């Protein structure tokens, strides 16, 4: 924990006490509800102030919290590195990451101004640019995903060349809570289940509407939130003077702007549209008719990545593991000195080891995968990690050990319930072992049995795997067991299901073809084989196999 | 008597103060949790079952090889015996 006078990364001389800031951040909800009304929570209390010894300039640090927040802190730092790499002028400059995040001082936070339509649209476009680029690397989408839309995180200010945003990315959770306390509408109401991208699209539109006003900013004393009729009046009666030569000045531009506003209003209300907005880049297109310099913005919008569903965020597992081991070696500290408090660190650290083991396995580095999964199990004897250990052992040819491990896991998790073996974790739904994980145990055990010729046992385990998690892989594996048992009809049914679930996986289709041939359904088999040639026309092994099974002239 | 009451009162006050003193523990989640969103890499799956016609071909190849191996052993033995017999005759 940093104290006044300490240096972070040998560069930033700290002027406050990290423990105090961490304590205030953790208890912000308590401060907000029962704090001293005479002295409301100050933003400054939630920052660790420091001076950059390289430039002599002041900086602001969002420090790590206490031990329990280690997992979320390293995630925030991962997003901070992504933001740093983007180098967008609308993101508050991140100067250093780890431990904590060091920002250049952001412009002061202020209530949302009431802006002319074009200025509001430009700010919305800047925000779209940030979100689209963050979506491309797997950030965003949730209420607490280090991307906050409140006025203390997403700041709007006037500079010499107009109104611009200055966004804290990753966001400051403490500031977000103050914003939320003051304006509950920031928490997106969900009238239907929404994906992460759709949620951010709705939030961006809400941000735009929070800026626009029917009156020019000089005439308004407070931010206004007009409806679509007020906005349309603003377009037709008090449209800002367009730039010479810009698209806005052309004949018929006002109906275009009115159409854009109507479309944005539909998105805000969550109404169904003929051409639904499925990504932030498409949303940005709607703002183009509203800005003064639409030609310049059009090129920027065209270069935005189109992300319909968020990819997985990419973590630096080596760095996270090194950091976690260093924290463990440091021992107990602060308010978390009890032996069982180590689990606050051990559980996420084990998850990091398991992630790195999974990556090594996918890359074919089995010894590295084994080392990491064994370390994960020392830290947290979680059943899915034991399944991974069994999968790795099996891949290394140590099948008997794998079988023993799986039988031990199954004895613990079935039928007593997934939490029976794990008393360190409460019944919080996210901590429960998912059906998918339980399916993986049965699939692994069933495939070992299949290879060893224990066909009935294989059928039972693979059937259970399929019922727990109906994946194409499980259906295909059960099909192999039924085929080996001579149950061709049963095999055909589940293999058809695997093809339905993953139509482009040729391995599953070949398995179905072989079963159809056994059933004498030659025409169907040939049709599936032709489909394989259509899916991957350049693959010689498929052509060779097709010719061998159906003759070269088929 | 008064001293005892005062002592008990002070003790009770101290206990109350200790219980009341704000602690960072008050603001933490109730128990440790595994991160829900650290799922960059999917957990490893076992090797899929062998492909059917390939499996049949492997079995066929193994049978042919074992037959060929057996035949080679028998031939070698037969030759050895023939040589022994020829030596005896010789």
Coordinates of C-alpha atoms in Angstrom, one line a residue:
Chain A
X1 CA 0.0 0.0 0.0
X2 CA 1.4 3.4 -1.0
X3 CA 1.9 6.1 1.6
X4 CA 2.7 9.8 1.2
X5 CA 6.2 10.2 -0.3
X6 CA 6.3 6.7 -1.9
X7 CA 6.9 6.4 -5.6
X8 CA 4.9 4.3 -8.0
X9 CA 6.9 2.6 -10.8
X10 CA 9.8 4.9 -9.7
X11 CA 8.1 7.8 -11.4
X12 CA 4.9 9.0 -9.6
X13 CA 5.4 10.5 -6.2
X14 CA 2.3 9.9 -4.2
X15 CA 0.8 12.6 -2.0
X16 CA -1.9 10.5 -0.3
X17 CA -2.6 7.2 1.5
X18 CA -3.7 4.3 -0.8
X19 CA -5.3 2.5 2.1
X20 CA -7.5 5.5 2.9
X21 CA -8.6 5.9 -0.7
X22 CA -9.2 2.1 -1.1
X23 CA -11.3 2.2 2.1
X24 CA -13.4 5.1 0.9
X25 CA -13.9 3.5 -2.5
X26 CA -15.0 0.2 -1.0
X27 CA -17.4 2.0 1.4
X28 CA -18.7 4.6 -1.1
X29 CA -22.3 3.3 -0.9
X30 CA -22.1 3.7 2.9
X31 CA -20.7 7.2 2.6
X32 CA -23.4 8.2 0.1
X33 CA -26.3 6.9 2.1
X34 CA -25.2 7.7 5.7
X35 CA -22.4 10.1 5.2
X36 CA -22.2 13.6 6.6
X37 CA -24.8 15.6 4.7
X38 CA -22.8 18.8 5.4
X39 CA -19.8 17.4 3.7
X40 CA -20.9 15.3 0.7
X41 CA -18.5 12.8 -0.9
X42 CA -15.8 14.7 -2.8
X43 CA -14.4 13.4 -6.0
X44 CA -10.9 14.2 -4.7
X45 CA -11.3 11.7 -1.8
X46 CA -11.6 8.9 -4.4
X47 CA -8.3 9.6 -6.2
X48 CA -4.7 9.2 -5.0
X49 CA -3.0 12.4 -6.1
X50 CA 0.6 12.2 -7.2
X51 CA 3.2 14.1 -9.2
X52 CA 5.0 12.8 -12.3
X53 CA 8.7 13.2 -11.5
X54 CA 9.5 13.0 -15.3
X55 CA 7.3 16.0 -16.3
X56 CA 6.6 17.6 -12.9
X57 CA 2.9 17.5 -13.8
X58 CA 0.2 16.4 -11.4
X59 CA -1.4 13.0 -12.1
X60 CA -4.4 11.1 -10.6
X61 CA -4.2 7.5 -9.6
X62 CA -7.1 5.1 -9.3
X63 CA -5.4 2.7 -6.9
X64 CA -6.0 -1.0 -6.3
X65 CA -8.5 -1.8 -3.6
X66 CA -8.0 -4.2 -0.7
X67 CA -7.2 -7.9 -1.2
X68 CA -10.8 -9.0 -2.2
X69 CA -10.8 -6.8 -5.2
X70 CA -7.5 -8.2 -6.7
X71 CA -9.4 -10.1 -9.4
X72 CA -11.4 -7.1 -10.6
X73 CA -8.4 -4.8 -10.2
X74 CA -6.3 -6.8 -12.7
X75 CA -9.2 -6.9 -15.1
X76 CA -9.5 -3.1 -14.9
X77 CA -5.8 -2.9 -15.6
X78 CA -6.2 -5.2 -18.6
X79 CA -8.8 -2.7 -20.0
X80 CA -6.5 0.2 -19.1
X81 CA -3.7 -1.3 -21.3
X82 CA -6.2 -1.6 -24.2
X83 CA -7.2 2.1 -23.7
X84 CA -3.6 3.2 -23.6
X85 CA -2.9 1.4 -26.9
X86 CA -5.8 3.1 -28.6
X87 CA -4.4 6.6 -28.2
X88 CA -7.8 8.3 -28.8
X89 CA -7.9 12.0 -28.0
X90 CA -11.4 11.5 -26.5
X91 CA -10.1 9.1 -23.8
X92 CA -8.4 10.7 -20.8
X93 CA -4.7 9.8 -21.2
X94 CA -3.5 6.8 -19.3
X95 CA 0.1 7.3 -18.3
X96 CA 0.8 4.1 -16.5
X97 CA -0.8 0.8 -15.6
X98 CA -0.1 -1.6 -12.7
X99 CA -0.7 -1.6 -9.8
X100 CA -3.6 0.7 -10.3
X101 CA -4.2 3.1 -13.2
X102 CA -2.4 6.5 -13.5
X103 CA -4.3 9.1 -15.5
X104 CA -3.4 12.6 -16.7
X105 CA -5.7 15.0 -14.9
X106 CA -9.1 14.9 -16.6
X107 CA -11.1 18.1 -17.2
X108 CA -13.4 18.9 -14.3
X109 CA -16.7 17.0 -14.2
X110 CA -19.8 19.1 -14.7
X111 CA -23.5 18.4 -15.1
X112 CA -24.5 17.7 -18.7
X113 CA -24.6 20.9 -20.7
X114 CA -27.5 21.6 -23.1
X115 CA -25.9 21.7 -26.5
X116 CA -27.0 22.5 -30.1
X117 CA -27.9 19.4 -32.0
X118 CA -24.7 19.3 -34.1
X119 CA -22.4 19.6 -31.1
X120 CA -24.4 16.9 -29.2
X121 CA -24.1 14.6 -32.2
X122 CA -20.4 15.2 -32.5
X123 CA -19.9 14.3 -28.8
X124 CA -22.1 11.2 -29.4
X125 CA -19.9 10.3 -32.4
X126 CA -16.7 10.6 -30.3
X127 CA -18.3 8.3 -27.7
X128 CA -19.3 5.9 -30.5
X129 CA -15.7 5.8 -31.7
X130 CA -14.5 4.9 -28.2
X131 CA -17.1 2.2 -27.6
X132 CA -16.7 0.6 -31.1
X133 CA -13.0 0.3 -30.6
X134 CA -13.5 -1.1 -27.1
X135 CA -16.0 -3.6 -28.3
X136 CA -13.5 -4.9 -30.8
X137 CA -11.2 -5.9 -28.0
X138 CA -14.0 -7.3 -25.8
X139 CA -14.6 -4.4 -23.4
X140 CA -18.0 -3.0 -22.5
X141 CA -21.5 -4.3 -22.5
X142 CA -22.3 -4.5 -18.8
X143 CA -23.4 -2.1 -16.0
X144 CA -20.1 -2.5 -14.2
X145 CA -17.6 -3.3 -17.1
X146 CA -15.2 -0.5 -16.5
X147 CA -17.1 1.7 -19.0
X148 CA -19.4 4.2 -17.3
X149 CA -21.7 6.7 -19.0
X150 CA -22.3 9.1 -16.1
X151 CA -21.1 12.7 -16.1
X152 CA -18.1 12.1 -13.7
X153 CA -16.6 9.4 -16.0
X154 CA -17.9 10.5 -19.5
X155 CA -17.1 14.2 -19.2
X156 CA -18.2 16.8 -21.7
X157 CA -16.3 20.1 -21.9
X158 CA -15.7 23.1 -24.2
X159 CA -12.3 23.7 -25.8
X160 CA -11.1 26.2 -28.3
X161 CA -12.5 24.1 -31.2
X162 CA -15.9 23.2 -29.7
X163 CA -17.5 20.7 -27.4
X164 CA -15.7 17.4 -26.9
X165 CA -15.8 14.4 -24.6
X166 CA -13.1 13.3 -22.2
X167 CA -13.8 9.7 -21.1
X168 CA -12.2 7.9 -18.2
X169 CA -11.4 4.4 -19.6
X170 CA -11.3 2.3 -17.6
X171 CA -13.9 4.1 -15.6
X172 CA -13.6 5.0 -12.0
X173 CA -16.1 2.8 -10.1
X174 CA -16.4 5.1 -7.1
X175 CA -17.3 8.1 -9.4
X176 CA -19.8 5.9 -11.2
X177 CA -21.5 5.1 -7.9
X178 CA -21.8 8.8 -7.1
X179 CA -23.3 9.4 -10.6
X180 CA -25.7 6.5 -10.1
X181 CA -26.7 7.8 -6.6
X182 CA -27.6 11.2 -8.1
X183 CA -29.3 9.9 -11.3
X184 CA -30.7 6.4 -11.2
X185 CA -31.8 6.5 -14.8
X186 CA -28.1 5.9 -15.7
X187 CA -28.7 2.2 -14.8
X188 CA -30.2 0.9 -18.0
X189 CA -33.8 -0.4 -17.6
X190 CA -34.1 -3.7 -19.3
X191 CA -37.5 -4.5 -20.6
X192 CA -36.2 -7.6 -22.4
X193 CA -32.9 -9.6 -22.3
X194 CA -30.2 -7.6 -24.0
X195 CA -26.8 -8.5 -25.3
X196 CA -23.8 -6.4 -24.3
X197 CA -23.6 -4.5 -27.6
X198 CA -27.3 -3.6 -27.6
X199 CA -26.9 -2.3 -24.0
X200 CA -24.1 0.0 -25.0
X201 CA -26.0 1.2 -28.1
X202 CA -28.9 2.2 -25.9
X203 CA -26.6 3.9 -23.4
X204 CA -24.9 5.9 -26.2
X205 CA -28.3 7.1 -27.5
X206 CA -29.3 8.0 -24.0
X207 CA -26.1 10.0 -23.7
X208 CA -26.8 11.9 -26.9
X209 CA -30.4 12.8 -25.8
X210 CA -29.0 13.9 -22.4
X211 CA -27.0 16.6 -24.3
X212 CA -29.5 18.0 -26.7
X213 CA -31.8 20.8 -25.9
X214 CA -34.5 22.6 -27.8
X215 CA -32.9 25.9 -26.8
X216 CA -29.4 27.2 -27.4
X217 CA -27.1 26.6 -24.4
X218 CA -26.9 30.3 -23.5
X219 CA -30.6 30.5 -22.8
X220 CA -30.9 27.4 -20.6
X221 CA -30.0 27.4 -17.0
X222 CA -30.2 23.7 -16.5
X223 CA -29.8 20.6 -18.7
X224 CA -33.0 19.7 -20.4
X225 CA -34.3 16.4 -21.6
X226 CA -36.8 17.1 -24.4
X227 CA -38.8 14.5 -26.2
X228 CA -38.6 13.8 -29.9
X229 CA -41.2 16.6 -30.7
X230 CA -39.0 19.2 -29.1
X231 CA -36.0 17.9 -31.0
X232 CA -37.9 18.0 -34.3
X233 CA -38.9 21.6 -33.6
X234 CA -35.2 22.3 -32.9
X235 CA -34.3 20.9 -36.3
X236 CA -36.9 22.8 -38.3
X237 CA -36.9 26.1 -36.4
X238 CA -33.5 26.7 -34.9
X239 CA -31.2 24.6 -37.0
X240 CA -27.6 25.7 -36.6
X241 CA -25.9 27.5 -39.5
X242 CA -24.3 24.7 -41.6
X243 CA -20.7 24.9 -42.7
X244 CA -20.2 26.0 -46.3
X245 CA -20.1 23.0 -48.6
X246 CA -21.2 20.5 -46.0
X247 CA -23.9 18.0 -46.6
X248 CA -26.2 19.6 -44.0
X249 CA -26.5 22.7 -46.2
X250 CA -27.8 20.9 -49.2
X251 CA -31.4 20.9 -50.2
X252 CA -33.5 18.4 -48.5
X253 CA -31.1 17.9 -45.6
X254 CA -33.6 18.7 -42.9
X255 CA -35.9 15.7 -43.7
X256 CA -32.8 13.6 -43.5
X257 CA -31.9 14.9 -40.1
X258 CA -35.5 14.5 -38.9
X259 CA -35.4 10.9 -40.1
X260 CA -32.1 10.3 -38.2
X261 CA -33.6 11.8 -35.0
X262 CA -36.7 9.6 -35.4
X263 CA -34.5 6.5 -35.8
X264 CA -32.5 7.5 -32.7
X265 CA -35.7 8.0 -30.7
X266 CA -36.8 4.5 -31.8
X267 CA -33.5 3.1 -30.6
X268 CA -33.8 4.9 -27.3
X269 CA -37.3 3.5 -26.7
X270 CA -36.1 0.0 -27.8
X271 CA -38.7 -0.1 -30.6
X272 CA -38.4 -2.7 -33.4
X273 CA -36.9 -1.3 -36.5
X274 CA -36.8 -2.6 -40.1
X275 CA -33.1 -2.4 -40.1
X276 CA -32.1 -3.0 -36.5
X277 CA -29.0 -1.3 -35.1
X278 CA -26.8 -4.3 -34.2
X279 CA -23.4 -2.6 -33.7
X280 CA -22.0 0.8 -32.6
X281 CA -20.6 1.5 -36.1
X282 CA -24.1 1.3 -37.5
X283 CA -25.4 3.6 -34.7
X284 CA -22.7 6.1 -35.6
X285 CA -24.1 6.3 -39.1
X286 CA -27.4 7.7 -37.7
X287 CA -25.5 10.7 -36.2
X288 CA -23.8 11.6 -39.4
X289 CA -26.7 13.7 -40.9
X290 CA -26.8 15.7 -37.6
X291 CA -23.2 16.9 -37.5
X292 CA -21.9 20.0 -39.2
X293 CA -18.8 18.4 -40.6
X294 CA -20.3 15.2 -41.8
X295 CA -17.8 14.5 -44.6
X296 CA -14.9 14.4 -42.1
X297 CA -16.9 12.2 -39.7
X298 CA -18.0 9.9 -42.5
X299 CA -14.5 8.7 -43.1
X300 CA -13.9 8.1 -39.4
X301 CA -17.2 6.3 -39.0
X302 CA -16.4 4.1 -42.1
X303 CA -13.2 2.9 -40.4
X304 CA -15.0 1.8 -37.2
X305 CA -15.0 -1.9 -36.5
X306 CA -18.4 -3.5 -36.8
X307 CA -18.8 -5.7 -33.7
X308 CA -22.2 -7.5 -33.3
X309 CA -21.2 -9.6 -30.3
X310 CA -18.4 -9.0 -28.0
X311 CA -15.3 -11.1 -28.4
X312 CA -13.5 -12.4 -25.2
X313 CA -11.3 -9.9 -23.5
X314 CA -7.6 -10.9 -24.0
X315 CA -5.7 -11.2 -20.7
X316 CA -1.9 -11.2 -20.0
X317 CA -2.0 -14.4 -18.0
X318 CA 1.7 -14.5 -17.4
X319 CA 1.7 -11.0 -15.9
X320 CA -1.4 -11.8 -13.8
X321 CA 0.1 -15.0 -12.5
X322 CA 3.4 -13.3 -11.6
X323 CA 1.5 -10.5 -9.9
X324 CA -0.8 -12.9 -8.0
X325 CA 2.2 -15.0 -6.8
X326 CA 4.0 -11.9 -5.6
X327 CA 0.8 -10.8 -3.7
X328 CA 0.6 -14.3 -2.1
X329 CA 4.3 -14.2 -1.1
X330 CA 3.7 -10.7 0.5
X331 CA 1.4 -12.4 3.0
X332 CA -1.6 -11.0 4.9
X333 CA -2.1 -7.3 5.3
X334 CA -4.6 -4.6 5.9
X335 CA -8.0 -5.7 7.2
X336 CA -7.5 -9.1 5.7
X337 CA -5.2 -11.0 8.0
X338 CA -7.3 -14.2 8.7
X339 CA -5.9 -17.4 7.1
X340 CA -9.1 -17.9 5.2
X341 CA -8.7 -14.4 3.6
X342 CA -6.0 -15.9 1.4
X343 CA -8.9 -17.4 -0.7
X344 CA -9.7 -13.9 -1.9
X345 CA -6.5 -14.1 -3.8
X346 CA -6.2 -17.9 -4.3
X347 CA -9.5 -18.3 -6.1
X348 CA -8.8 -15.8 -8.9
X349 CA -5.2 -16.8 -9.1
X350 CA -6.2 -20.4 -9.6
X351 CA -8.6 -19.3 -12.4
X352 CA -5.7 -17.5 -14.0
X353 CA -3.5 -20.7 -13.9
X354 CA -6.5 -22.7 -15.3
X355 CA -6.8 -20.2 -18.2
X356 CA -3.1 -20.4 -19.0
X357 CA -3.3 -24.2 -18.8
X358 CA -6.2 -24.2 -21.3
X359 CA -4.2 -22.0 -23.6
X360 CA -1.1 -24.2 -23.4
X361 CA -3.3 -27.3 -24.1
X362 CA -4.8 -25.6 -27.2
X363 CA -1.3 -24.8 -28.4
X364 CA -0.2 -28.5 -27.8
X365 CA 2.2 -27.7 -24.9
X366 CA 0.9 -30.5 -22.7
X367 CA 3.7 -30.4 -20.0
X368 CA 3.1 -26.7 -19.5
X369 CA -0.7 -27.3 -19.3
X370 CA 0.0 -30.0 -16.7
X371 CA 2.2 -27.8 -14.5
X372 CA -0.4 -24.9 -14.5
X373 CA -3.4 -27.0 -13.8
X374 CA -1.6 -28.8 -10.9
X375 CA -0.8 -25.3 -9.4
X376 CA -4.4 -24.3 -9.9
X377 CA -5.5 -27.3 -8.0
X378 CA -3.1 -26.5 -5.1
X379 CA -4.7 -23.1 -4.8
X380 CA -8.3 -24.2 -5.4
X381 CA -9.5 -27.8 -5.7
X382 CA -12.4 -26.9 -7.9
X383 CA -13.9 -29.8 -9.8
X384 CA -13.6 -28.3 -13.3
X385 CA -9.9 -27.9 -12.8
X386 CA -9.7 -31.6 -11.9
X387 CA -11.5 -32.4 -15.1
X388 CA -8.9 -30.4 -17.0
X389 CA -6.2 -32.3 -15.1
X390 CA -7.8 -35.6 -16.3
X391 CA -8.0 -34.3 -19.9
X392 CA -4.4 -33.3 -19.9
X393 CA -3.3 -36.6 -18.3
X394 CA -5.3 -38.6 -20.9
X395 CA -3.7 -36.6 -23.7
X396 CA -0.3 -37.4 -22.2
X397 CA -1.2 -41.1 -22.4
X398 CA -1.6 -41.4 -18.6
X399 CA -5.1 -42.8 -19.0
X400 CA -5.4 -44.8 -15.8
X401 CA -4.5 -41.7 -13.7
X402 CA -7.1 -39.7 -15.7
X403 CA -9.8 -42.3 -15.1
X404 CA -9.1 -42.4 -11.4
X405 CA -9.2 -38.5 -11.2
X406 CA -12.6 -38.4 -13.1
X407 CA -14.1 -41.2 -10.9
X408 CA -13.1 -39.3 -7.8
X409 CA -14.6 -36.1 -9.2
X410 CA -17.8 -37.8 -10.2
X411 CA -18.1 -39.4 -6.7
X412 CA -18.0 -35.8 -5.3
X413 CA -20.3 -34.0 -7.7
X414 CA -22.9 -36.6 -8.5
X415 CA -25.5 -37.0 -7.3
X416 CA -25.0 -35.0 -4.1
X417 CA -24.9 -31.7 -6.1
X418 CA -22.1 -29.5 -7.4
X419 CA -21.5 -27.6 -4.3
X420 CA -21.1 -30.6 -2.0
X421 CA -17.3 -30.7 -2.5
X422 CA -16.6 -27.1 -2.2
X423 CA -17.4 -25.4 1.1
X424 CA -15.1 -22.4 0.5
X425 CA -17.5 -20.8 -2.0
X426 CA -21.0 -19.7 -1.1
X427 CA -24.1 -20.5 -3.0
X428 CA -23.7 -17.5 -5.3
X429 CA -25.0 -18.6 -8.7
X430 CA -21.8 -17.7 -10.6
X431 CA -19.7 -19.9 -8.3
X432 CA -21.8 -23.0 -9.0
X433 CA -20.5 -25.6 -11.2
X434 CA -22.4 -25.3 -14.5
X435 CA -24.1 -28.1 -16.3
X436 CA -21.6 -27.5 -19.1
X437 CA -18.8 -28.3 -16.7
X438 CA -20.6 -31.4 -15.3
X439 CA -21.1 -32.5 -18.9
X440 CA -17.4 -32.2 -19.6
X441 CA -16.6 -34.6 -16.7
X442 CA -19.0 -37.2 -18.2
X443 CA -17.8 -36.7 -21.7
X444 CA -14.2 -37.2 -20.7
X445 CA -15.0 -40.3 -18.7
X446 CA -17.2 -41.6 -21.5
X447 CA -14.6 -41.2 -24.2
X448 CA -12.0 -43.0 -22.1
X449 CA -14.5 -45.9 -21.6
X450 CA -15.2 -45.9 -25.4
X451 CA -11.5 -46.2 -26.2
X452 CA -11.1 -48.9 -23.6
X453 CA -14.0 -50.9 -25.1
X454 CA -16.3 -50.4 -22.1
X455 CA -19.2 -49.5 -24.5
X456 CA -22.1 -49.6 -22.1
X457 CA -20.3 -47.4 -19.6
X458 CA -19.3 -45.1 -22.4
X459 CA -22.9 -44.8 -23.6
X460 CA -24.2 -44.0 -20.1
X461 CA -21.6 -41.2 -19.5
X462 CA -21.9 -39.7 -23.0
X463 CA -25.7 -39.8 -22.8
X464 CA -25.5 -37.9 -19.4
X465 CA -23.0 -35.4 -21.0
X466 CA -25.4 -34.7 -23.8
X467 CA -28.4 -34.3 -21.5
X468 CA -26.4 -31.9 -19.3
X469 CA -25.0 -29.9 -22.2
X470 CA -26.5 -30.5 -25.6
X471 CA -23.4 -29.7 -27.7
X472 CA -22.5 -31.0 -31.1
X473 CA -19.3 -32.6 -29.6
X474 CA -21.3 -34.5 -27.0
X475 CA -23.9 -35.7 -29.6
X476 CA -21.1 -36.8 -31.9
X477 CA -19.4 -38.7 -29.1
X478 CA -22.6 -40.5 -28.0
X479 CA -23.2 -41.4 -31.7
X480 CA -19.8 -43.1 -31.8
X481 CA -20.6 -45.2 -28.7
X482 CA -24.1 -46.2 -30.1
X483 CA -22.5 -47.1 -33.4
X484 CA -19.9 -49.3 -31.7
X485 CA -22.8 -51.0 -29.8
X486 CA -24.6 -51.6 -33.1
X487 CA -27.5 -49.2 -32.4
X488 CA -27.4 -47.6 -35.8
X489 CA -30.8 -45.8 -35.5
X490 CA -29.8 -44.3 -32.1
X491 CA -26.4 -43.3 -33.6
X492 CA -28.0 -41.7 -36.6
X493 CA -30.4 -39.6 -34.5
X494 CA -27.7 -38.0 -32.3
X495 CA -25.3 -37.6 -35.1
X496 CA -27.9 -35.8 -37.1
X497 CA -28.3 -33.5 -34.1
X498 CA -24.6 -32.8 -34.0
X499 CA -24.7 -31.8 -37.7
X500 CA -27.6 -29.6 -37.0
X501 CA -25.8 -27.9 -34.2
X502 CA -22.5 -27.4 -36.1
X503 CA -23.2 -27.8 -39.8
X504 CA -19.7 -26.7 -40.9
X505 CA -17.8 -29.3 -38.8
X506 CA -17.1 -31.9 -41.4
X507 CA -15.9 -34.5 -38.9
X508 CA -19.5 -34.8 -37.5
X509 CA -21.0 -35.0 -41.0
X510 CA -18.6 -37.9 -42.0
X511 CA -19.7 -39.8 -38.9
X512 CA -23.3 -39.4 -39.9
X513 CA -22.5 -40.5 -43.4
X514 CA -21.0 -43.7 -42.2
X515 CA -24.1 -44.5 -40.1
X516 CA -26.5 -43.7 -42.9
X517 CA -24.6 -46.1 -45.1
X518 CA -24.9 -48.8 -42.5
X519 CA -28.7 -48.2 -42.5
X520 CA -28.7 -48.5 -46.3
X521 CA -29.7 -44.8 -46.7
X522 CA -27.1 -44.3 -49.5
X523 CA -28.7 -41.3 -51.1
X524 CA -28.9 -39.3 -47.9
X525 CA -25.3 -40.2 -47.2
X526 CA -24.2 -39.1 -50.6
X527 CA -26.0 -35.8 -50.2
X528 CA -24.2 -35.1 -46.9
X529 CA -20.9 -36.0 -48.6
X530 CA -21.6 -33.5 -51.4
X531 CA -22.4 -30.9 -48.7
X532 CA -18.9 -31.5 -47.3
X533 CA -17.3 -30.9 -50.7
X534 CA -19.4 -27.7 -50.9
X535 CA -18.3 -26.6 -47.4
X536 CA -14.5 -27.2 -48.0
X537 CA -14.0 -27.5 -51.8
X538 CA -10.2 -27.3 -51.6
X539 CA -9.6 -30.1 -49.1
X540 CA -8.1 -33.1 -51.0
X541 CA -8.8 -35.6 -48.1
X542 CA -12.5 -35.1 -48.5
X543 CA -12.4 -35.7 -52.2
X544 CA -10.4 -38.8 -51.8
X545 CA -12.8 -40.1 -49.1
X546 CA -15.8 -39.2 -51.2
X547 CA -14.4 -41.1 -54.2
X548 CA -13.5 -44.1 -52.0
X549 CA -17.0 -44.3 -50.5
X550 CA -19.2 -43.4 -53.4
X551 CA -17.0 -43.9 -56.5
X552 CA -15.2 -41.1 -58.5
X553 CA -18.1 -40.6 -60.8
X554 CA -20.8 -39.9 -58.2
Chain B
X1 CA -19.5 -1.3 44.6
X2 CA -19.4 1.9 42.6
X3 CA -16.0 1.1 41.3
X4 CA -17.2 -2.4 40.2
X5 CA -20.2 -0.9 38.4
X6 CA -18.0 1.7 36.7
X7 CA -15.5 -1.0 35.7
X8 CA -18.3 -3.1 34.2
X9 CA -19.7 -0.1 32.5
X10 CA -16.3 0.8 31.0
X11 CA -15.9 -2.8 29.8
X12 CA -19.3 -2.9 28.2
X13 CA -18.5 0.4 26.5
X14 CA -15.2 -0.9 25.2
X15 CA -16.9 -4.0 23.8
X16 CA -19.5 -1.9 22.2
X17 CA -16.9 0.4 20.7
X18 CA -14.9 -2.6 19.3
X19 CA -18.0 -3.9 17.7
X20 CA -19.0 -0.6 16.3
X21 CA -15.6 0.5 14.9
X22 CA -15.9 0.8 11.2
X23 CA -13.9 -1.8 9.3
X24 CA -13.0 -2.4 5.7
X25 CA -14.5 -5.8 6.2
X26 CA -17.9 -4.3 6.2
X27 CA -17.7 -3.4 2.6
X28 CA -16.4 -6.6 1.1
X29 CA -18.3 -9.4 -0.6
X30 CA -19.5 -12.1 1.9
X31 CA -17.0 -14.7 0.7
X32 CA -14.3 -15.3 -1.9
X33 CA -15.6 -15.8 -5.5
X34 CA -14.1 -17.1 -8.7
X35 CA -14.0 -14.5 -11.4
X36 CA -17.0 -15.0 -13.7
X37 CA -15.6 -13.4 -16.7
X38 CA -12.1 -14.8 -17.0
X39 CA -13.0 -17.1 -19.9
X40 CA -10.7 -16.1 -22.7
X41 CA -9.7 -19.8 -23.3
X42 CA -12.3 -22.5 -23.3
X43 CA -11.6 -25.4 -20.9
X44 CA -9.9 -28.3 -22.7
X45 CA -12.0 -31.1 -24.2
X46 CA -11.0 -34.7 -24.5
X47 CA -9.9 -36.2 -27.8
X48 CA -12.9 -37.0 -30.0
X49 CA -13.8 -40.6 -30.9
X50 CA -11.8 -41.9 -33.9
X51 CA -13.3 -41.5 -37.3
X52 CA -15.3 -44.6 -38.3
X53 CA -13.9 -45.6 -41.7
X54 CA -10.4 -44.5 -40.5
X55 CA -10.9 -46.7 -37.5
X56 CA -11.9 -49.6 -39.7
X57 CA -8.9 -49.0 -41.9
X58 CA -6.6 -48.9 -38.9
X59 CA -8.1 -52.2 -37.6
X60 CA -7.7 -53.8 -41.1
X61 CA -4.1 -52.5 -41.4
X62 CA -3.3 -53.9 -37.9
X63 CA -4.8 -57.3 -38.9
X64 CA -2.8 -57.4 -42.1
X65 CA 0.3 -56.4 -40.4
X66 CA -0.1 -58.9 -37.6
X67 CA -0.9 -61.7 -40.2
X68 CA 2.2 -60.6 -42.2
X69 CA 4.3 -60.6 -39.0
X70 CA 3.0 -64.0 -38.0
X71 CA 3.7 -65.4 -41.5
X72 CA 7.2 -64.0 -41.4
X73 CA 7.9 -65.6 -38.0
X74 CA 6.5 -68.9 -39.2
X75 CA 8.6 -68.7 -42.4
X76 CA 11.7 -67.9 -40.4
X77 CA 11.0 -70.9 -38.0
X78 CA 10.3 -73.2 -41.0
X79 CA 13.6 -72.1 -42.6
X80 CA 15.5 -72.6 -39.4
X81 CA 14.0 -76.1 -39.0
X82 CA 14.8 -76.9 -42.6
X83 CA 18.4 -75.9 -42.0
X84 CA 18.6 -77.9 -38.9
X85 CA 17.2 -80.9 -40.7
X86 CA 19.6 -80.4 -43.6
X87 CA 22.5 -80.3 -41.1
X88 CA 21.3 -83.5 -39.5
X89 CA 21.0 -85.1 -42.8
X90 CA 24.4 -83.8 -43.8

